[in-house]
Amino acid sequence: MKLVYLKNLFTLVWQYGKALFLLSTIIKIILGISPLATLFIVQEVINQVTELIQGESVEYMSVLFLLLLQFAVSVLISILNHVDSILAIHLEVRLDYKISKKVSTKSITVPFSYFELSQFYDHQNRIKNGNIGTRLMIPIKATLDVLKYIISISSYVIFLATIHWGLVVISLIAFIPILIIKAKFGSAKFYLMRNQTPAAREANYITSLLNTRQASKEIRLFRLGEFLLQKWSFLFKKNNSQTLRLARREYYAFILIDLFSALLYVAASLLLISQISRGFLAVGQFVSTGQAIQGAQSTINMIASTLARIYENQLYVEDLFKYLNYYEPTLHKNNEQEKTMSFPSKVQKGINVGNLSFYYPHSSKKALHNISFSVKPGEKIAIVGENGSGKSTLVKCLMGLYNNYEGTITIDDIDIQKIKTNELYDQMTGIFQDYMKYQFTVQENIGFGNISKLDQLQQIINTSEKSGADSFVRNLPKQYSSRLGRLFQGGYELSGGQWQKIALARALYKNAQIIFLDEPTASLDPLVEIELFRQFLSTTKDVTTFYISHRMASAKVAEKILVLKNGEIVESGSHTELMNLQGEYHRMYQAQANWYLEKDSS
Ligand SMILES: Nc1ncnc2c1ncn2[C@@H]1O[C@H](COP(=O)(O)OP(=O)(O)OP(=O)(O)O)[C@@H](O)[C@H]1O
């Protein structure tokens, strides 16, 4: 058991809920002593009542006082238990909030390339499986419970020792096998869950496919329902049968433990009977000793289960802290402290890319190979090439999303890896192929492009006009306050092209010096695309623009065109230069032009 993670957890608890934790500890100590107090009171009550029945002179008031005391103690125990539960809930909610926030902060601060690692996804999934606060409270509550049980067992042992030392030995012998078996199964369960995560994640993915609107069209059209359901059943059953097998083995072991405990109980009873036959025990002592033996055995059982629970959950705690400290050295070329340079307030020389090569994590194939080019401030660059030629990868490297590349990317001779991340992103904007469709209002969807100006409605409207979104937003019932998407009540679904115009507006809303457009107009018809491009280029004259488009007619308007093939730049120049070259660009352009001509004449 690695106690260091448990210690880290307690440090956090101390940090976030010192008073709650202290109060809870005091309550556990009082509850730990309470069984001994109850035993003594019960013993006295029975002794005095027995004497009363036998006609011996006993003070009625003293019996009444003992009964009242017994009542008061049981009420106090009940109140303390409830207060303890309330304190635990407070602590749980606080921990859930603080640690969930830490986990989400981790997600938004790790390098983008972490999301290419499936083990990072699996780890994230394991951590977020269930309520974090509840899972963290289990070892905390359990540790405090162990403290309570140790106090209780000590008091039972002292009590039993006053009767006969053999009773102490019998009670303690029960402890060892119970502890071993429960710890063994606790760890087995955790490792099983860990091994099951990839299959569970895939099963969850299939469930989400079966339940989403987006997938439901293809599922019906291609009649995928039955196949996906079978795939899900296979994964589900595989995990379930492993879980059930372990549960069966665990319960067989528990049956053995119960048999062993029963045997020990018989031995203790024989010892008690021999004590009575030799006249060493009064009725009250006999009853309370019986209670003490049972109490000791059940407390031992509880200690063993609770320690096993701590063990099982400390593995979760370990997993959580490992996630919070997850660090993939190869994906961190420069940490934030080393990023000391500012982004030029106005780019003078431009961008220079030198011998850029890039591998995706855990991939042996180069996605980019020896890319070199330079771009003047305000220049409009089109990147063209066949599917998989490396266009999006190049754009992501230029955006600073990946930093584990070979070669250099500089802006006014400053290595982008040395520029403070916030400043870099303040000066860059863009729209991705898989842009987001935020299920929020239009104003938020566009305003997210410049979060500090989220409430500047007039500026949002101006930008929306530039992207061609304003005309249909005006027709929505609540215009810019209309919620988009169907996920929440009252949302309006847009067409693919309309969503794309909203995403384009979001990209334009930031006054950045560089803009990246990765197929920003794929959902628009060609004429609208060209018109939008012209409008866009005229309003963003000073902005250095990189755009990827599969429509060669759009690339034509660029000042410089980069032609990518298998991760390399095979040609670069203006449209006229490249057409004269009669190479790859010419081939692609002609192919598209012919296609349109053929379509026209048919
Ligand atoms: N996340 C990833 N992990 C591993 N390899 C990837 C990843 N994304 C892309 N690749 C690979 O990198 C190469 C370049 O992909 P990229 O997406 O940059 O191409 P593209 O030119 O933008 O293609 P498209 O026109 O289809 O969008 C491809 O071989 C692709 O398989």
Coordinates of C-alpha atoms in Angstrom, one line a residue, residues 186-196 311 315 318:
G186 CA -9.8 -5.2 -2.7
S187 CA -6.7 -5.0 -4.8
A188 CA -8.0 -7.6 -7.3
K189 CA -11.1 -5.5 -7.9
F190 CA -9.1 -2.4 -8.6
Y191 CA -6.8 -4.0 -11.1
L192 CA -9.7 -5.7 -12.8
M193 CA -11.4 -2.3 -13.2
R194 CA -8.2 -0.9 -14.6
N195 CA -7.9 -3.7 -17.1
Q196 CA -11.5 -3.4 -18.1
Y311 CA -6.5 -0.3 0.2
L315 CA -5.4 2.7 -5.4
E318 CA -3.0 6.9 -6.3

